[in-house]
N, CA, C and O atoms as a GROMACS GRO file, in nm:
protein
  280
    1MET      N    1   3.969  -1.872  -2.891
    1MET     CA    2   3.872  -1.851  -2.786
    1MET      C    3   3.945  -1.851  -2.651
    1MET      O    4   4.024  -1.940  -2.622
    2ALA      N    5   3.918  -1.751  -2.572
    2ALA     CA    6   3.979  -1.742  -2.440
    2ALA      C    7   3.904  -1.832  -2.342
    2ALA      O    8   3.782  -1.844  -2.348
    3THR      N    9   3.980  -1.895  -2.253
    3THR     CA   10   3.917  -1.980  -2.153
    3THR      C   11   3.911  -1.907  -2.020
    3THR      O   12   4.001  -1.831  -1.985
    4THR      N   13   3.804  -1.932  -1.947
    4THR     CA   14   3.788  -1.871  -1.816
    4THR      C   15   3.827  -1.975  -1.711
    4THR      O   16   3.784  -2.090  -1.716
    5LEU      N   17   3.907  -1.932  -1.618
    5LEU     CA   18   3.947  -2.022  -1.510
    5LEU      C   19   3.828  -2.049  -1.419
    5LEU      O   20   3.754  -1.957  -1.384
    6LYS      N   21   3.811  -2.174  -1.380
    6LYS     CA   22   3.703  -2.208  -1.288
    6LYS      C   23   3.725  -2.143  -1.152
    6LYS      O   24   3.630  -2.120  -1.077
    7THR      N   25   3.850  -2.113  -1.121
    7THR     CA   26   3.884  -2.061  -0.989
    7THR      C   27   3.896  -1.909  -0.986
    7THR      O   28   3.951  -1.854  -0.891
    8GLU      N   29   3.847  -1.842  -1.087
    8GLU     CA   30   3.859  -1.696  -1.094
    8GLU      C   31   3.804  -1.628  -0.969
    8GLU      O   32   3.863  -1.531  -0.921
    9LEU      N   33   3.694  -1.677  -0.917
    9LEU     CA   34   3.634  -1.619  -0.796
    9LEU      C   35   3.731  -1.625  -0.678
    9LEU      O   36   3.733  -1.534  -0.596
   10LEU      N   37   3.810  -1.730  -0.670
   10LEU     CA   38   3.905  -1.744  -0.560
   10LEU      C   39   4.009  -1.632  -0.559
   10LEU      O   40   4.063  -1.600  -0.453
   11ASP      N   41   4.037  -1.574  -0.673
   11ASP     CA   42   4.139  -1.471  -0.682
   11ASP      C   43   4.086  -1.330  -0.661
   11ASP      O   44   4.163  -1.234  -0.659
   12GLN      N   45   3.954  -1.317  -0.646
   12GLN     CA   46   3.897  -1.184  -0.621
   12GLN      C   47   3.911  -1.148  -0.473
   12GLN      O   48   3.918  -1.234  -0.386
   13LYS      N   49   3.916  -1.018  -0.448
   13LYS     CA   50   3.926  -0.969  -0.310
   13LYS      C   51   3.795  -0.995  -0.239
   13LYS      O   52   3.688  -0.997  -0.300
   14MET      N   53   3.805  -1.014  -0.109
   14MET     CA   54   3.686  -1.036  -0.027
   14MET      C   55   3.583  -0.925  -0.049
   14MET      O   56   3.463  -0.952  -0.054
   15THR      N   57   3.629  -0.801  -0.062
   15THR     CA   58   3.537  -0.688  -0.081
   15THR      C   59   3.462  -0.697  -0.214
   15THR      O   60   3.352  -0.645  -0.226
   16GLU      N   61   3.522  -0.763  -0.312
   16GLU     CA   62   3.458  -0.778  -0.443
   16GLU      C   63   3.355  -0.890  -0.443
   16GLU      O   64   3.262  -0.890  -0.524
   17VAL      N   65   3.371  -0.986  -0.352
   17VAL     CA   66   3.284  -1.103  -0.347
   17VAL      C   67   3.166  -1.082  -0.251
   17VAL      O   68   3.053  -1.123  -0.280
   18PHE      N   69   3.193  -1.018  -0.137
   18PHE     CA   70   3.092  -1.003  -0.032
   18PHE      C   71   3.072  -0.856   0.003
   18PHE      O   72   3.168  -0.783   0.026
   19ASP      N   73   2.946  -0.815   0.007
   19ASP     CA   74   2.917  -0.677   0.045
   19ASP      C   75   2.936  -0.653   0.194
   19ASP      O   76   2.944  -0.537   0.237
   20TRP      N   77   2.944  -0.758   0.274
   20TRP     CA   78   2.961  -0.744   0.419
   20TRP      C   79   3.109  -0.736   0.459
   20TRP      O   80   3.140  -0.715   0.576
   21SER      N   81   3.199  -0.754   0.366
   21SER     CA   82   3.342  -0.756   0.398
   21SER      C   83   3.411  -0.627   0.354
   21SER      O   84   3.378  -0.569   0.251
   22ASN      N   85   3.508  -0.584   0.435
   22ASN     CA   86   3.593  -0.472   0.397
   22ASN      C   87   3.739  -0.518   0.386
   22ASN      O   88   3.831  -0.437   0.388
   23ASP      N   89   3.757  -0.649   0.376
   23ASP     CA   90   3.888  -0.713   0.369
   23ASP      C   91   3.936  -0.717   0.225
   23ASP      O   92   3.864  -0.761   0.136
   24GLN      N   93   4.058  -0.671   0.202
   24GLN     CA   94   4.117  -0.668   0.068
   24GLN      C   95   4.189  -0.799   0.032
   24GLN      O   96   4.245  -0.812  -0.077
   25THR      N   97   4.188  -0.894   0.124
   25THR     CA   98   4.254  -1.023   0.103
   25THR      C   99   4.182  -1.102  -0.007
   25THR      O  100   4.059  -1.103  -0.010
   26PRO      N  101   4.256  -1.167  -0.096
   26PRO     CA  102   4.191  -1.254  -0.194
   26PRO      C  103   4.113  -1.364  -0.123
   26PRO      O  104   4.156  -1.413  -0.018
   27LEU      N  105   4.001  -1.404  -0.180
   27LEU     CA  106   3.916  -1.505  -0.118
   27LEU      C  107   3.995  -1.633  -0.089
   27LEU      O  108   3.980  -1.691   0.018
   28ARG      N  109   4.077  -1.676  -0.183
   28ARG     CA  110   4.158  -1.797  -0.166
   28ARG      C  111   4.243  -1.789  -0.039
   28ARG      O  112   4.250  -1.885   0.038
   29ASP      N  113   4.308  -1.676  -0.017
   29ASP     CA  114   4.394  -1.660   0.100
   29ASP      C  115   4.314  -1.656   0.230
   29ASP      O  116   4.355  -1.712   0.330
   30ALA      N  117   4.200  -1.589   0.227
   30ALA     CA  118   4.116  -1.581   0.347
   30ALA      C  119   4.066  -1.720   0.386
   30ALA      O  120   4.066  -1.756   0.503
   31MET      N  121   4.023  -1.798   0.287
   31MET     CA  122   3.975  -1.933   0.314
   31MET      C  123   4.090  -2.021   0.362
   31MET      O  124   4.074  -2.098   0.457
   32TRP      N  125   4.204  -2.010   0.297
   32TRP     CA  126   4.322  -2.089   0.336
   32TRP      C  127   4.358  -2.058   0.481
   32TRP      O  128   4.379  -2.150   0.561
   33ASN      N  129   4.366  -1.931   0.516
   33ASN     CA  130   4.403  -1.893   0.653
   33ASN      C  131   4.303  -1.946   0.755
   33ASN      O  132   4.341  -1.991   0.863
   34HIS      N  133   4.176  -1.939   0.720
   34HIS     CA  134   4.072  -1.988   0.812
   34HIS      C  135   4.088  -2.139   0.836
   34HIS      O  136   4.082  -2.185   0.951
   35VAL      N  137   4.107  -2.215   0.730
   35VAL     CA  138   4.122  -2.360   0.743
   35VAL      C  139   4.248  -2.393   0.821
   35VAL      O  140   4.247  -2.482   0.906
   36MET      N  141   4.356  -2.322   0.793
   36MET     CA  142   4.481  -2.346   0.867
   36MET      C  143   4.461  -2.321   1.016
   36MET      O  144   4.508  -2.400   1.098
   37ASP      N  145   4.393  -2.214   1.051
   37ASP     CA  146   4.368  -2.184   1.192
   37ASP      C  147   4.281  -2.291   1.257
   37ASP      O  148   4.302  -2.327   1.373
   38ASP      N  149   4.184  -2.342   1.183
   38ASP     CA  150   4.091  -2.441   1.237
   38ASP      C  151   4.153  -2.579   1.256
   38ASP      O  152   4.109  -2.655   1.342
   39ASN      N  153   4.253  -2.612   1.177
   39ASN     CA  154   4.306  -2.748   1.185
   39ASN      C  155   4.445  -2.755   1.249
   39ASN      O  156   4.518  -2.852   1.228
   40GLY      N  157   4.481  -2.654   1.324
   40GLY     CA  158   4.610  -2.657   1.393
   40GLY      C  159   4.729  -2.637   1.301
   40GLY      O  160   4.839  -2.685   1.330
   41HIS      N  161   4.708  -2.567   1.192
   41HIS     CA  162   4.813  -2.534   1.095
   41HIS      C  163   4.874  -2.658   1.028
   41HIS      O  164   4.995  -2.666   1.007
   42ASP      N  165   4.787  -2.754   0.996
   42ASP     CA  166   4.828  -2.874   0.924
   42ASP      C  167   4.815  -2.847   0.774
   42ASP      O  168   4.706  -2.846   0.718
   43THR      N  169   4.928  -2.825   0.711
   43THR     CA  170   4.930  -2.788   0.570
   43THR      C  171   4.869  -2.894   0.481
   43THR      O  172   4.798  -2.862   0.386
   44MET      N  173   4.896  -3.020   0.509
   44MET     CA  174   4.843  -3.127   0.423
   44MET      C  175   4.690  -3.134   0.430
   44MET      O  176   4.625  -3.157   0.328
   45LYS      N  177   4.633  -3.114   0.548
   45LYS     CA  178   4.487  -3.112   0.560
   45LYS      C  179   4.428  -2.992   0.487
   45LYS      O  180   4.322  -3.000   0.426
   46THR      N  181   4.499  -2.879   0.495
   46THR     CA  182   4.452  -2.758   0.428
   46THR      C  183   4.457  -2.773   0.277
   46THR      O  184   4.367  -2.729   0.207
   47ILE      N  185   4.562  -2.835   0.227
   47ILE     CA  186   4.572  -2.860   0.082
   47ILE      C  187   4.457  -2.948   0.036
   47ILE      O  188   4.397  -2.922  -0.069
   48ALA      N  189   4.426  -3.051   0.112
   48ALA     CA  190   4.316  -3.141   0.076
   48ALA      C  191   4.184  -3.065   0.071
   48ALA      O  192   4.103  -3.087  -0.019
   49GLU      N  193   4.162  -2.976   0.166
   49GLU     CA  194   4.039  -2.896   0.169
   49GLU      C  195   4.037  -2.797   0.052
   49GLU      O  196   3.934  -2.780  -0.012
   50ALA      N  197   4.150  -2.734   0.024
   50ALA     CA  198   4.158  -2.634  -0.082
   50ALA      C  199   4.134  -2.695  -0.220
   50ALA      O  200   4.080  -2.628  -0.309
   51LYS      N  201   4.173  -2.819  -0.240
   51LYS     CA  202   4.151  -2.885  -0.370
   51LYS      C  203   4.001  -2.895  -0.400
   51LYS      O  204   3.962  -2.890  -0.517
   52LYS      N  205   3.919  -2.908  -0.297
   52LYS     CA  206   3.773  -2.916  -0.316
   52LYS      C  207   3.720  -2.786  -0.376
   52LYS      O  208   3.628  -2.788  -0.457
   53TRP      N  209   3.778  -2.673  -0.337
   53TRP     CA  210   3.730  -2.542  -0.383
   53TRP      C  211   3.743  -2.528  -0.533
   53TRP      O  212   3.659  -2.464  -0.597
   54GLU      N  213   3.847  -2.586  -0.589
   54GLU     CA  214   3.872  -2.572  -0.732
   54GLU      C  215   3.770  -2.646  -0.818
   54GLU      O  216   3.758  -2.619  -0.937
   55ASN      N  217   3.697  -2.739  -0.758
   55ASN     CA  218   3.597  -2.815  -0.831
   55ASN      C  219   3.456  -2.760  -0.812
   55ASN      O  220   3.360  -2.813  -0.869
   56MET      N  221   3.442  -2.656  -0.732
   56MET     CA  222   3.311  -2.596  -0.706
   56MET      C  223   3.279  -2.491  -0.811
   56MET      O  224   3.368  -2.424  -0.863
   57ASN      N  225   3.150  -2.477  -0.841
   57ASN     CA  226   3.111  -2.366  -0.926
   57ASN      C  227   3.108  -2.240  -0.839
   57ASN      O  228   3.122  -2.249  -0.717
   58ASP      N  229   3.089  -2.124  -0.900
   58ASP     CA  230   3.095  -1.998  -0.825
   58ASP      C  231   2.992  -1.991  -0.712
   58ASP      O  232   3.023  -1.942  -0.604
   59ALA      N  233   2.871  -2.040  -0.737
   59ALA     CA  234   2.766  -2.034  -0.634
   59ALA      C  235   2.802  -2.121  -0.514
   59ALA      O  236   2.785  -2.079  -0.400
   60GLU      N  237   2.852  -2.241  -0.540
   60GLU     CA  238   2.893  -2.331  -0.432
   60GLU      C  239   3.010  -2.273  -0.354
   60GLU      O  240   3.014  -2.276  -0.231
   61LEU      N  241   3.105  -2.219  -0.428
   61LEU     CA  242   3.224  -2.162  -0.365
   61LEU      C  243   3.187  -2.042  -0.277
   61LEU      O  244   3.236  -2.029  -0.165
   62LYS      N  245   3.104  -1.956  -0.329
   62LYS     CA  246   3.064  -1.837  -0.253
   62LYS      C  247   2.988  -1.877  -0.127
   62LYS      O  248   3.011  -1.819  -0.020
   63LYS      N  249   2.900  -1.975  -0.137
   63LYS     CA  250   2.825  -2.023  -0.021
   63LYS      C  251   2.920  -2.084   0.083
   63LYS      O  252   2.908  -2.055   0.202
   64THR      N  253   3.012  -2.166   0.038
   64THR     CA  254   3.109  -2.230   0.128
   64THR      C  255   3.195  -2.124   0.197
   64THR      O  256   3.217  -2.131   0.318
   65ALA      N  257   3.242  -2.027   0.121
   65ALA     CA  258   3.326  -1.921   0.178
   65ALA      C  259   3.248  -1.837   0.279
   65ALA      O  260   3.300  -1.803   0.385
   66GLU      N  261   3.125  -1.806   0.245
   66GLU     CA  262   3.045  -1.723   0.336
   66GLU      C  263   3.019  -1.796   0.467
   66GLU      O  264   3.027  -1.736   0.574
   67GLN      N  265   2.987  -1.924   0.459
   67GLN     CA  266   2.966  -2.003   0.581
   67GLN      C  267   3.095  -2.010   0.664
   67GLN      O  268   3.090  -2.009   0.787
   68MET      N  269   3.206  -2.016   0.597
   68MET     CA  270   3.335  -2.029   0.663
   68MET      C  271   3.381  -1.897   0.726
   68MET      O  272   3.436  -1.896   0.836
   69LEU      N  273   3.359  -1.787   0.656
   69LEU     CA  274   3.425  -1.660   0.692
   69LEU      C  275   3.335  -1.557   0.761
   69LEU      O  276   3.386  -1.463   0.823
   70LYS      N  277   3.205  -1.572   0.750
   70LYS     CA  278   3.118  -1.469   0.806
   70LYS      C  279   3.093  -1.492   0.953
   70LYS      O  280   3.021  -1.415   1.016
   0.00000   0.00000   0.00000
C-alpha cells in the first residue's frame, strides 16, 4: 500500500492551490519566504513556524497559507 505524505499540499505550486495566484513557487517556499521576511530573516523562528505546517491537515494548511499570502 502506498502512503500519502501529509505535506503533499506544501509541494504543490501556488497556482495549483489557489485560483487567485499566478505564482509558480511551491506553497512551502512561498510560506517560508513570507515568514522569513516577517521575522527579520531569523531562520530558527522560521523553522519553528514551518514545523507547525507539517502537522496541519490540507484544509488548515490552505487556510493558513491563504491568510498569510493573499
